mmCIF file of C-alpha atoms in Angstrom:
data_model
loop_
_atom_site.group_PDB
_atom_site.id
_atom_site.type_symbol
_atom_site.label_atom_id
_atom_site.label_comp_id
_atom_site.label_asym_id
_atom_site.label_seq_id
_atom_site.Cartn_x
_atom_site.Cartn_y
_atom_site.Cartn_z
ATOM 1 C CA UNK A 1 1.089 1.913 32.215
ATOM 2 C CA UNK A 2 0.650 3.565 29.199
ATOM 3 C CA UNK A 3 3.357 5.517 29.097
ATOM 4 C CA UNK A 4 5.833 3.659 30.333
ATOM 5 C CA UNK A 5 4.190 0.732 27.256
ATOM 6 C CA UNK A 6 5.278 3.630 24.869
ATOM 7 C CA UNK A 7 8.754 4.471 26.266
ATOM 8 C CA UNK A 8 9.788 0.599 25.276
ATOM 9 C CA UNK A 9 7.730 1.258 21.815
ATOM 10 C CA UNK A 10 10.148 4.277 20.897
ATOM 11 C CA UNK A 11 12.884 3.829 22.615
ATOM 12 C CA UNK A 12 15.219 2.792 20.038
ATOM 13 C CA UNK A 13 13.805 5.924 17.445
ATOM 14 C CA UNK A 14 14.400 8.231 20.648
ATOM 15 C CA UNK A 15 17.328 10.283 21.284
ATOM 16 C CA UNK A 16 20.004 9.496 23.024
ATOM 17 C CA UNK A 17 19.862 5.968 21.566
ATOM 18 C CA UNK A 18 18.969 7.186 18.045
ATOM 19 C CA UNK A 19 19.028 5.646 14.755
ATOM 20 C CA UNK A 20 20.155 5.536 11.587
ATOM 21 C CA UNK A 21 17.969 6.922 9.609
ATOM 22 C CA UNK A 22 19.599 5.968 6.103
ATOM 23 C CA UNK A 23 18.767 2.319 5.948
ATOM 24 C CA UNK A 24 15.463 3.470 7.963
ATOM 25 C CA UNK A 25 11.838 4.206 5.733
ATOM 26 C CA UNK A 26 11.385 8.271 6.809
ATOM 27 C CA UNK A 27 7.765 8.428 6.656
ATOM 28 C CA UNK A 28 7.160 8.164 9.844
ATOM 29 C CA UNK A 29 8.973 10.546 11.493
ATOM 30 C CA UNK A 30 8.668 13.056 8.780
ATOM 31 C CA UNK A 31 4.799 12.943 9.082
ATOM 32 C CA UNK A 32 5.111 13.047 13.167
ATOM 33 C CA UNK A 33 7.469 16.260 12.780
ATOM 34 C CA UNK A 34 4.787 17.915 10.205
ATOM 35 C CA UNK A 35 2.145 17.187 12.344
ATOM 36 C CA UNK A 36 3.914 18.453 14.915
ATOM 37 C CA UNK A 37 5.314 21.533 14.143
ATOM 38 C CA UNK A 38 1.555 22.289 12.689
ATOM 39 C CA UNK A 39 0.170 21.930 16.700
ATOM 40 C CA UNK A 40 3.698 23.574 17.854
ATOM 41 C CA UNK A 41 2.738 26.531 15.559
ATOM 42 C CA UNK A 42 -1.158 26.941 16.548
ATOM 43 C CA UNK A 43 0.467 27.304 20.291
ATOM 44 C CA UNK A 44 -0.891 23.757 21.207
ATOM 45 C CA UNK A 45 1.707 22.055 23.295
ATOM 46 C CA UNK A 46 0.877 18.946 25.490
ATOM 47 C CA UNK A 47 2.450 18.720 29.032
ATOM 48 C CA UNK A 48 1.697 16.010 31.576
ATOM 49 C CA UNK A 49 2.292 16.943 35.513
ATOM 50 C CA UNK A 50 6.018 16.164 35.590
ATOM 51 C CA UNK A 51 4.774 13.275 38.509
ATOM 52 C CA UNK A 52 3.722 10.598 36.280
ATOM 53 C CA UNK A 53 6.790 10.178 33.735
ATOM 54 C CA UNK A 54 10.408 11.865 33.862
ATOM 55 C CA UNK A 55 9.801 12.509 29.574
ATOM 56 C CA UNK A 56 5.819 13.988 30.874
ATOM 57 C CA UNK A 57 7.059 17.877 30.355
ATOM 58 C CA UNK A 58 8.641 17.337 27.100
ATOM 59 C CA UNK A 59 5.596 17.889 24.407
ATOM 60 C CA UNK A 60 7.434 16.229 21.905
ATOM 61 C CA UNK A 61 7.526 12.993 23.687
ATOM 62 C CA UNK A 62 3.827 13.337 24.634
ATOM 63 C CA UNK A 63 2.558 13.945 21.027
ATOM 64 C CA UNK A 64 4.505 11.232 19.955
ATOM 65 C CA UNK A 65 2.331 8.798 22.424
ATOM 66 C CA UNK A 66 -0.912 10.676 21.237
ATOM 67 C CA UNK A 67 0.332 10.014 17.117
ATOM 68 C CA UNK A 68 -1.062 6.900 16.507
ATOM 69 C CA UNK A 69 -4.496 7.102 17.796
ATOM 70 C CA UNK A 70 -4.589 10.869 15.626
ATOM 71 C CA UNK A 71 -3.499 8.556 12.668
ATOM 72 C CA UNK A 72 -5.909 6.048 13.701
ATOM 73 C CA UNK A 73 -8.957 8.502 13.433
ATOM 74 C CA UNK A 74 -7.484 10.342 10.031
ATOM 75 C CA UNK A 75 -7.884 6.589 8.352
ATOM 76 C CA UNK A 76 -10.952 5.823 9.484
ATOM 77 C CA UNK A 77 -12.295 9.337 7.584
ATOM 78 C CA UNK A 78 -10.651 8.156 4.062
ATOM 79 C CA UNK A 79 -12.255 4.848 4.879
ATOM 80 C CA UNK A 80 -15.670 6.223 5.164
ATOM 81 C CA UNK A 81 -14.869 8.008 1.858
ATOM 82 C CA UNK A 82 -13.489 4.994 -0.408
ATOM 83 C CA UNK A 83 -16.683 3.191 1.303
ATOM 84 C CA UNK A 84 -18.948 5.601 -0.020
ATOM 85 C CA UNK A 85 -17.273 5.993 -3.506
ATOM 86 C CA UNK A 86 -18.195 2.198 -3.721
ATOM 87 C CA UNK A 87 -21.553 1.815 -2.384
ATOM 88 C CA UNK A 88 -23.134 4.848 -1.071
ATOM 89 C CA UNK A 89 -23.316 6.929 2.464
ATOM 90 C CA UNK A 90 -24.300 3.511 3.909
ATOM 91 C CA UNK A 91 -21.169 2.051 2.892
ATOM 92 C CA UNK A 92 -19.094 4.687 3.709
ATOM 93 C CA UNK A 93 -20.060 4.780 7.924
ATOM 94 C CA UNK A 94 -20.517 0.836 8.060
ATOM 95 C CA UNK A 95 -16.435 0.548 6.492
ATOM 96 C CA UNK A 96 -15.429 3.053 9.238
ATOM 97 C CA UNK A 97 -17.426 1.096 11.980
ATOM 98 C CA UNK A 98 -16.030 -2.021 11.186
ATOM 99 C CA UNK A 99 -12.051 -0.136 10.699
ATOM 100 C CA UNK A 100 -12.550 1.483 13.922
ATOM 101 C CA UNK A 101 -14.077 -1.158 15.784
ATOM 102 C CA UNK A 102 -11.380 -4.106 14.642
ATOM 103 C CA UNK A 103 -9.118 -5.410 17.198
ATOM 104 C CA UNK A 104 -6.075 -5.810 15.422
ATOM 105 C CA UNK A 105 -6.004 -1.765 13.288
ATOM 106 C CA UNK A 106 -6.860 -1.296 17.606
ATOM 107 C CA UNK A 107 -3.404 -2.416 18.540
ATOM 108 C CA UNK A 108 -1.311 -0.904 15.823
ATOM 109 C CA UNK A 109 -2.685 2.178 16.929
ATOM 110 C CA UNK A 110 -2.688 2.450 20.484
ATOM 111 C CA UNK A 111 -0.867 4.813 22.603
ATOM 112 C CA UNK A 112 2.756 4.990 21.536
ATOM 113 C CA UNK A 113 2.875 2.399 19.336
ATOM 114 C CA UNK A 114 4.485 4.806 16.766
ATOM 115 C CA UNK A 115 5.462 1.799 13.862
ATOM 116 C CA UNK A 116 4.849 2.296 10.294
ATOM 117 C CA UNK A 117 1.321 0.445 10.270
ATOM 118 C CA UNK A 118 0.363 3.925 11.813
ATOM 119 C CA UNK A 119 0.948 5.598 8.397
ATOM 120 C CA UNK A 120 1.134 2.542 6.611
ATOM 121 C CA UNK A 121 -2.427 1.723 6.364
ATOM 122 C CA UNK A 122 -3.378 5.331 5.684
ATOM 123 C CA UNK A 123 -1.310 5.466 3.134
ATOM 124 C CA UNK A 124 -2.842 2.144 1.341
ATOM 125 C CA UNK A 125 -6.642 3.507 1.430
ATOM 126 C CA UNK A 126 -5.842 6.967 0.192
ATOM 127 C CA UNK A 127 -3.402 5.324 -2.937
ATOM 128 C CA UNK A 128 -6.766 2.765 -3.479
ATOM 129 C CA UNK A 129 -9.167 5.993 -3.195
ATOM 130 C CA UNK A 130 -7.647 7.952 -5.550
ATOM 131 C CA UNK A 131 -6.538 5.483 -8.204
ATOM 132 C CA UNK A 132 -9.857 4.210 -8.375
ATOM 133 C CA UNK A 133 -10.944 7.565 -9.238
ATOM 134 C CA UNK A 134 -8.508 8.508 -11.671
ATOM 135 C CA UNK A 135 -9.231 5.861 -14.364
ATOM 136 C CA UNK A 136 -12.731 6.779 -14.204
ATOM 137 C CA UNK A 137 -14.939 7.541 -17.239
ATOM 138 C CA UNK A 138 -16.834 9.569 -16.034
ATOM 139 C CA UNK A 139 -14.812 12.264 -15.073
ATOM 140 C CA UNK A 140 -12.930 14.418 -17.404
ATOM 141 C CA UNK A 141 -8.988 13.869 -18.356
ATOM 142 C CA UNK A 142 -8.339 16.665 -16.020
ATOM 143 C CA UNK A 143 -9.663 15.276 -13.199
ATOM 144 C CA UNK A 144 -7.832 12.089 -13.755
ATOM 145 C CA UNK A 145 -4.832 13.608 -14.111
ATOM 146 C CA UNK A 146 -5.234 15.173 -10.663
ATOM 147 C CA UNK A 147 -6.559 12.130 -9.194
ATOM 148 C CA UNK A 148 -3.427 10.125 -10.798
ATOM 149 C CA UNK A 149 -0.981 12.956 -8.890
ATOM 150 C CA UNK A 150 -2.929 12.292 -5.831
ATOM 151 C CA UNK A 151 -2.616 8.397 -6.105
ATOM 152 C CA UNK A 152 1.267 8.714 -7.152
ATOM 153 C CA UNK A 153 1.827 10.658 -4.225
ATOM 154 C CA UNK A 154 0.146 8.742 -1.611
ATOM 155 C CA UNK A 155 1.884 5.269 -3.488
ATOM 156 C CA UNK A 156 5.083 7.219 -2.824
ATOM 157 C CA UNK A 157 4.529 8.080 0.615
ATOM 158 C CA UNK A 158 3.760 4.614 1.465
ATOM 159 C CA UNK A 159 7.091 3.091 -0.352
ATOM 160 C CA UNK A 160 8.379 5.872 2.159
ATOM 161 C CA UNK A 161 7.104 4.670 5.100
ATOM 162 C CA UNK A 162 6.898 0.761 5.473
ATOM 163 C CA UNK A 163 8.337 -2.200 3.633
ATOM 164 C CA UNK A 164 4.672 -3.390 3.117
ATOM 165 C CA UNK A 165 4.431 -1.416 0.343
ATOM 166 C CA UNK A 166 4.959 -3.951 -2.368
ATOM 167 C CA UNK A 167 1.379 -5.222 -1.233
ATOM 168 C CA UNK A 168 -0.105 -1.949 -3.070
ATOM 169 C CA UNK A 169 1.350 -2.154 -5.392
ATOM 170 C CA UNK A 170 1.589 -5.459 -6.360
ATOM 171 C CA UNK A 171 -2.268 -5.439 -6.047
ATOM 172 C CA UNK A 172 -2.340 -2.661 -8.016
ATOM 173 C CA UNK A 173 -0.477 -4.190 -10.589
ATOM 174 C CA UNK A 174 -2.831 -7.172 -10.724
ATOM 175 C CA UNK A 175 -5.476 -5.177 -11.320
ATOM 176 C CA UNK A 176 -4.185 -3.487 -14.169
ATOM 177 C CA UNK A 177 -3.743 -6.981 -15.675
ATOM 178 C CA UNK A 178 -6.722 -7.866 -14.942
ATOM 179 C CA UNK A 179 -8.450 -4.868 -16.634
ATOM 180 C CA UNK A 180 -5.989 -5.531 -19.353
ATOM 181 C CA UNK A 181 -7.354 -9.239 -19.493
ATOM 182 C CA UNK A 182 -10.901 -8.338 -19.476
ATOM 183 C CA UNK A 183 -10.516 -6.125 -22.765
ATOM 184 C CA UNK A 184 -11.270 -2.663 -20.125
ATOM 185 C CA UNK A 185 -8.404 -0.843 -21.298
ATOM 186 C CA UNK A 186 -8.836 2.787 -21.958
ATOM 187 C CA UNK A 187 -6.703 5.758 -22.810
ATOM 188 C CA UNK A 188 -7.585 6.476 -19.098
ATOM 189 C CA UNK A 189 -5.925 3.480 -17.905
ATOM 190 C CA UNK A 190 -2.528 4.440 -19.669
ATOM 191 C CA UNK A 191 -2.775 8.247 -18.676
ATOM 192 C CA UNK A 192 -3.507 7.098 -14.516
ATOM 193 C CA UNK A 193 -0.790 4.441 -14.692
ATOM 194 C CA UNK A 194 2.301 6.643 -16.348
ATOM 195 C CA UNK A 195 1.429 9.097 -13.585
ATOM 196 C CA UNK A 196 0.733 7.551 -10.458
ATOM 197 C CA UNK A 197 4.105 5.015 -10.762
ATOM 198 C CA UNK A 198 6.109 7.597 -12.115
ATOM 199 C CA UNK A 199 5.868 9.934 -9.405
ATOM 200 C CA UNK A 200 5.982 7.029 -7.015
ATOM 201 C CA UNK A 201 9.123 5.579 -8.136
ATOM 202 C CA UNK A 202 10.451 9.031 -8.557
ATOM 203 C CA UNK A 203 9.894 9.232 -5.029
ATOM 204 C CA UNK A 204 10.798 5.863 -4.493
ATOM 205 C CA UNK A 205 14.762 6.370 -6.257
ATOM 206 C CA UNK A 206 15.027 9.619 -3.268
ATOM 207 C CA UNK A 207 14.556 7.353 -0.220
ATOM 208 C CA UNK A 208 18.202 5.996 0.975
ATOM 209 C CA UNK A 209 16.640 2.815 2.344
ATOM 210 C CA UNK A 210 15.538 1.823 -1.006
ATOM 211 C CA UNK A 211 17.266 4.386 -3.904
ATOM 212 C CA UNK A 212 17.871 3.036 -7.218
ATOM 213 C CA UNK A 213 18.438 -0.507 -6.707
ATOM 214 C CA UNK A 214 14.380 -0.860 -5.559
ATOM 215 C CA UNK A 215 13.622 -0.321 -9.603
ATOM 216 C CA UNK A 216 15.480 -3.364 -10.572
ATOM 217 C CA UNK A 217 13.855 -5.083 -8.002
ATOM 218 C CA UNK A 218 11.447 -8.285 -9.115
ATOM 219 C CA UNK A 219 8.353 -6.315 -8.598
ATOM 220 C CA UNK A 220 9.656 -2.706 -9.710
ATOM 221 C CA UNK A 221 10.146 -4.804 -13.405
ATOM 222 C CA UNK A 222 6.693 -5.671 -13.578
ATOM 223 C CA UNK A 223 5.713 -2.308 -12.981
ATOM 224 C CA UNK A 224 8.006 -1.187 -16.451
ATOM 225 C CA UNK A 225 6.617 -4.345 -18.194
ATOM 226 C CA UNK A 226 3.222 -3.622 -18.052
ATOM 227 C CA UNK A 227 3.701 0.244 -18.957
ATOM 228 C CA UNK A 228 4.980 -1.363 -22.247
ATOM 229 C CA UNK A 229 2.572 -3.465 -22.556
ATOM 230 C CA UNK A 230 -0.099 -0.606 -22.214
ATOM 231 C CA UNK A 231 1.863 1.420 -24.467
ATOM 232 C CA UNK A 232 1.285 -1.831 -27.278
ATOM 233 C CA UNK A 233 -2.276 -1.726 -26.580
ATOM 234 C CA UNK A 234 -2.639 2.064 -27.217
ATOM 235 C CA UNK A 235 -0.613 2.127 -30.727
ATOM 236 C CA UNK A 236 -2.497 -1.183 -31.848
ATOM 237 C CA UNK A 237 -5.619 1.467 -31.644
ATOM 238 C CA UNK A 238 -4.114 3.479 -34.268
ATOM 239 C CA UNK A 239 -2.831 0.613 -36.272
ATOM 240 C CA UNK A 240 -5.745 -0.965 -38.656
ATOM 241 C CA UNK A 241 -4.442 -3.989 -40.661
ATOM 242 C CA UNK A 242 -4.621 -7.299 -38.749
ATOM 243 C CA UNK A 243 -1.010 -8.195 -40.362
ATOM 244 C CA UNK A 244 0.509 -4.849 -39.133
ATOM 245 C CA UNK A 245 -0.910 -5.460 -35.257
ATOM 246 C CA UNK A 246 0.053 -9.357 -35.577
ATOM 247 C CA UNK A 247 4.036 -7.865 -36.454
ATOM 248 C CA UNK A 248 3.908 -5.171 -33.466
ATOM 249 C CA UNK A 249 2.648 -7.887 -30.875
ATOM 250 C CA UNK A 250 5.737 -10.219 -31.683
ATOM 251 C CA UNK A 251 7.836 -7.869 -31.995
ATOM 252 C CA UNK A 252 6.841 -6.326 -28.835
ATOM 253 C CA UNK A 253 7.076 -10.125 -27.189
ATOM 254 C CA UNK A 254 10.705 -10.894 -28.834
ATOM 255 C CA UNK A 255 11.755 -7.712 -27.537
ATOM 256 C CA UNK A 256 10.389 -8.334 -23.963
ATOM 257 C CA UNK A 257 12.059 -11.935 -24.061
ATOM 258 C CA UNK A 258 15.390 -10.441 -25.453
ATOM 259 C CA UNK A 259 15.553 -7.702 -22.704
ATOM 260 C CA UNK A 260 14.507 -10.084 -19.889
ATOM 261 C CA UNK A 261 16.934 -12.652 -20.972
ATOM 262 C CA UNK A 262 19.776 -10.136 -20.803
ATOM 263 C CA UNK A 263 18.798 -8.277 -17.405
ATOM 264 C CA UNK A 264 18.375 -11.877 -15.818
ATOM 265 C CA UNK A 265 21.949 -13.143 -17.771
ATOM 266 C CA UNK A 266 23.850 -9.481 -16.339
ATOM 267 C CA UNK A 267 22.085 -10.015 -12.836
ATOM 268 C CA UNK A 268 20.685 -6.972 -12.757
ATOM 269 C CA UNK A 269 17.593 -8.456 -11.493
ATOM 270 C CA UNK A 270 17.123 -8.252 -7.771
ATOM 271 C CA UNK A 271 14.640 -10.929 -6.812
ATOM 272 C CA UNK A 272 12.151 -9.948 -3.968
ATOM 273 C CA UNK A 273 13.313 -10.151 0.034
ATOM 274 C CA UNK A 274 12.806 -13.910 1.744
ATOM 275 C CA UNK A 275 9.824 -12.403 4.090
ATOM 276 C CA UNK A 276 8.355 -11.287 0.985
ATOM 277 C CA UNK A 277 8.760 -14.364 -1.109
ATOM 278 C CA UNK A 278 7.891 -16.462 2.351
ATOM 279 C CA UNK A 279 4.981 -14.517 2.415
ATOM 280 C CA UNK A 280 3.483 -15.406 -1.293
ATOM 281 C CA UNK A 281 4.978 -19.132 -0.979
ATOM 282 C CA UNK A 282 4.326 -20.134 3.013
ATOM 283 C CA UNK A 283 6.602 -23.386 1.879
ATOM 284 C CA UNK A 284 9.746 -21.259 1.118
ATOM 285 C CA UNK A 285 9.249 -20.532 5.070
ATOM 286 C CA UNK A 286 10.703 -23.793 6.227
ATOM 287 C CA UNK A 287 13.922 -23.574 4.390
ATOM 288 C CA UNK A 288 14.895 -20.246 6.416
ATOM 289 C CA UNK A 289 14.916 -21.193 9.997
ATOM 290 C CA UNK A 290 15.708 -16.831 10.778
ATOM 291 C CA UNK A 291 12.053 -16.281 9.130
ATOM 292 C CA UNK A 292 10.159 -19.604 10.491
ATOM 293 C CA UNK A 293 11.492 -18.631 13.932
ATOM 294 C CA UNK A 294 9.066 -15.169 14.121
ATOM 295 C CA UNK A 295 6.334 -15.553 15.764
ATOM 296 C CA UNK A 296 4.565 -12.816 13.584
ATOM 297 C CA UNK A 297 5.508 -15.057 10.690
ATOM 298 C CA UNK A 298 3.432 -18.211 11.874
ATOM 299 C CA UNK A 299 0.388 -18.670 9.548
ATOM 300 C CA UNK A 300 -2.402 -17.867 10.917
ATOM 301 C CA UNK A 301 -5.271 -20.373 12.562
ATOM 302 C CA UNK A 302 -8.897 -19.587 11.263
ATOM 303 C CA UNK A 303 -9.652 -19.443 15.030
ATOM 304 C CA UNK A 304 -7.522 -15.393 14.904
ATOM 305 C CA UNK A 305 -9.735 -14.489 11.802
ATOM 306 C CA UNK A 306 -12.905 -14.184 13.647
ATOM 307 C CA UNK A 307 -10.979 -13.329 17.263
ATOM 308 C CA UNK A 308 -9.817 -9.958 15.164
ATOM 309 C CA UNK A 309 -13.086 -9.543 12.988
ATOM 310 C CA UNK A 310 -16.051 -11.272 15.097
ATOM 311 C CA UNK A 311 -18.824 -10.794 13.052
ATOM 312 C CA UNK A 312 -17.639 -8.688 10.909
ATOM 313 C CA UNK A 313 -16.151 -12.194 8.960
ATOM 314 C CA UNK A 314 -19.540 -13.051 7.450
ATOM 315 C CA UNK A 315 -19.445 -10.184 5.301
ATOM 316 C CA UNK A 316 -16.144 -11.249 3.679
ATOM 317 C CA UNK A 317 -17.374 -14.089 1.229
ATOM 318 C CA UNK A 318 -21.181 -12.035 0.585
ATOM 319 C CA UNK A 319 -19.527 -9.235 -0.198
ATOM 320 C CA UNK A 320 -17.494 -10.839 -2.696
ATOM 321 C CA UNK A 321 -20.449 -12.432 -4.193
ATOM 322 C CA UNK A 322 -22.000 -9.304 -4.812
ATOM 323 C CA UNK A 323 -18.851 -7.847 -5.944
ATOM 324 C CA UNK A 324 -18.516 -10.792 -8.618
ATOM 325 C CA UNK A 325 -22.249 -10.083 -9.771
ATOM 326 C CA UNK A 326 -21.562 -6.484 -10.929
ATOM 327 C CA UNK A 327 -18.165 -6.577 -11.808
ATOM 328 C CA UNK A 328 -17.342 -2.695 -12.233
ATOM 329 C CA UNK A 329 -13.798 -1.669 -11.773
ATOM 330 C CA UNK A 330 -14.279 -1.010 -8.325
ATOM 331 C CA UNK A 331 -15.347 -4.271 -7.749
ATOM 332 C CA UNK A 332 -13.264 -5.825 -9.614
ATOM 333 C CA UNK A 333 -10.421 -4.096 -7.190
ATOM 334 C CA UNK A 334 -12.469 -4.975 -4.337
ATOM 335 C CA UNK A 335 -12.536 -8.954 -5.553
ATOM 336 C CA UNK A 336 -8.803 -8.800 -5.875
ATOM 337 C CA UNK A 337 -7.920 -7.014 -2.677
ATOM 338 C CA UNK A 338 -10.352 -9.197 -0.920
ATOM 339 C CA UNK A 339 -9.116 -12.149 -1.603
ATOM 340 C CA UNK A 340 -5.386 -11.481 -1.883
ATOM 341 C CA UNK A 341 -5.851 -9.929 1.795
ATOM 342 C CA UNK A 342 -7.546 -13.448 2.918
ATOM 343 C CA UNK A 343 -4.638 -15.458 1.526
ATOM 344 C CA UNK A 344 -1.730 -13.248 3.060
ATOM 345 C CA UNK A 345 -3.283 -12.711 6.166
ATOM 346 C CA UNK A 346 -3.333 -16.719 6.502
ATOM 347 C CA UNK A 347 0.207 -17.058 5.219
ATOM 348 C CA UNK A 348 1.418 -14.898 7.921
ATOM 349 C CA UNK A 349 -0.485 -13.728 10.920
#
């Protein structure tokens, strides 16, 4: 049952069928062909008796049903690590418990189900992991630099694999704002930022499903607007008259207005996808009957929150009250993707 569940899963990636892979995200099949050829070259090949499945004697096909669950066990390691960066060993084994244990991470990475959540979600907790570590204090400016690479890369690999993307780093975007807000900026905070979304965009412009066009996109903007807006906070450091800083913050405003005024007038500005703005505004959902009629796009009933997290649902509002009481930057980033997680996952189940 199993396999013949994972022949319908991949059938349209699958040869002879195919796909076009140029308006398709490549992370996926890239990764499955590393990790691949990696087995293929330590002489591990994995053949079914030929009985059970015409496809059972090609090993390709086979690892391709075994992917997910691989991928599934790789996330719930850098889970147990980002847990234990932000509260200890404890931490660490109860957020890979409760990953590994959850029905719905269960389904998206069952056998065969080879879809960019596989990846996807992977790619989110290693970005979080090592962004949160590059803007930290504590460590030197080396260290964050490296960290910064690492959290670049893995931002890139996600805008590689699945269209969810723009949830990272939208959220990570928010909490640089929020820092911002909160008077936490540091040289740090500049140094992890230029790095991590320059690589990642660099990345970004090299993917054919996405290319240049994605940095005029809504969201991509942002991303430039607040690297300017960093930039202000850093040379207002170095500036020490009160008049001098008052002149560089309006002229840093006009110039934003100016700029934004003719990008917007040229229509250079791409606003965001209608599943995506659907998504933020559940409203917009009823004026786009393509969208409404999804039934992955229904909102979702509080009765599926504690079907796909049982118990696990009490933790949700005490954890963010502990978060709120010592609000470090982890926990700060924990507050916001908390609760932006909550509100999404209720827009659209």
């Amino acid at each position: 049952a199993c396999l013949v569940g994972s022949e319908m899963c991949i059938r349209d990636r699958w040869y002879p069928w195919g796909r076009n892979m140029g308006a398709s995200y490549p992370g996926l099949p890239a990764t499955m062909a590393l990790f691949y050829s990696i087995l293929n070259a330590l002489g591990i090949r994995i053949v079914l008796p030929q009985g059970l499945h015409p496809l059972s004697s090609d090993p390709l096909y086979n690892f391709c049903i075994l992917f997910p669950v691989i991928m599934g066990t790789l996330t719930c390691i850098v889970m147990y690590f980002l847990g234990k960066d932000i509260g200890g060993k404890e931490v660490g084994l109860l957020s890979a418990l409760f990953l590994a244990l959850n029905g719905s991470y269960i389904s998206r990475t069952a056998l065969g189900f080879c879809d960019d959540e596989t990846v996807g979600i992977l790619g989110i907790l290693l970005f979080i992991f090592f962004f949160l570590r590059s803007i930290e204090p504590e460590r030197s400016i080396r260290a964050n630099a490296i960290y910064a690479v690492a959290a670049g890369l893995s931002l890139g690999y996600i805008f590689a694999s699945w269209g969810a993307s723009r949830y990272a780093l939208g959220m990570a975007l928010l909490f640089v704002f929020v820092l911002i807000l909160l008077r936490r900026y540091t040289s740090r905070l500049l140094l992890s930022y230029s790095i991590t979304f320059g690589i990642s965009l660099f990345i970004t412009i090299n993917i054919p499903a996405l290319g240049f066009r994605f940095l005029t996109e809504a969201t991509t903007l942002v991303v430039f607007g607040l690297f300017l807006l960093l930039c202000l906070l850093e040379a207002t450091r170095y500036i020490k008259t009160p008049k001098r800083k008052a002149m560089l913050v309006i002229g840093f405003l006009a110039f934003g207005a100016i700029l934004l005024f003719a990008l917007s007038w040229l229509g250079i500005i791409r606003p965001l996808g209608d599943k995506f703005i659907s998504v933020i505004n559940p409203i917009q959902r009823l004026f786009i009957p393509l969208i409404e009629s999804v039934q992955e796009h229904r909102p979702s009933a509080w009765g599926s929150f504690y079907y796909d997290f049982g118990i696990g649902i009490l933790f949700i509002p005490v954890g963010l009250f502990f978060a709120a009481q010592n609000p470090t930057n982890r926990n700060l980033f924990l507050i916001i993707f908390g609760l932006t997680s909550v509100y999404f996952a209720g827009s659209m189940v």
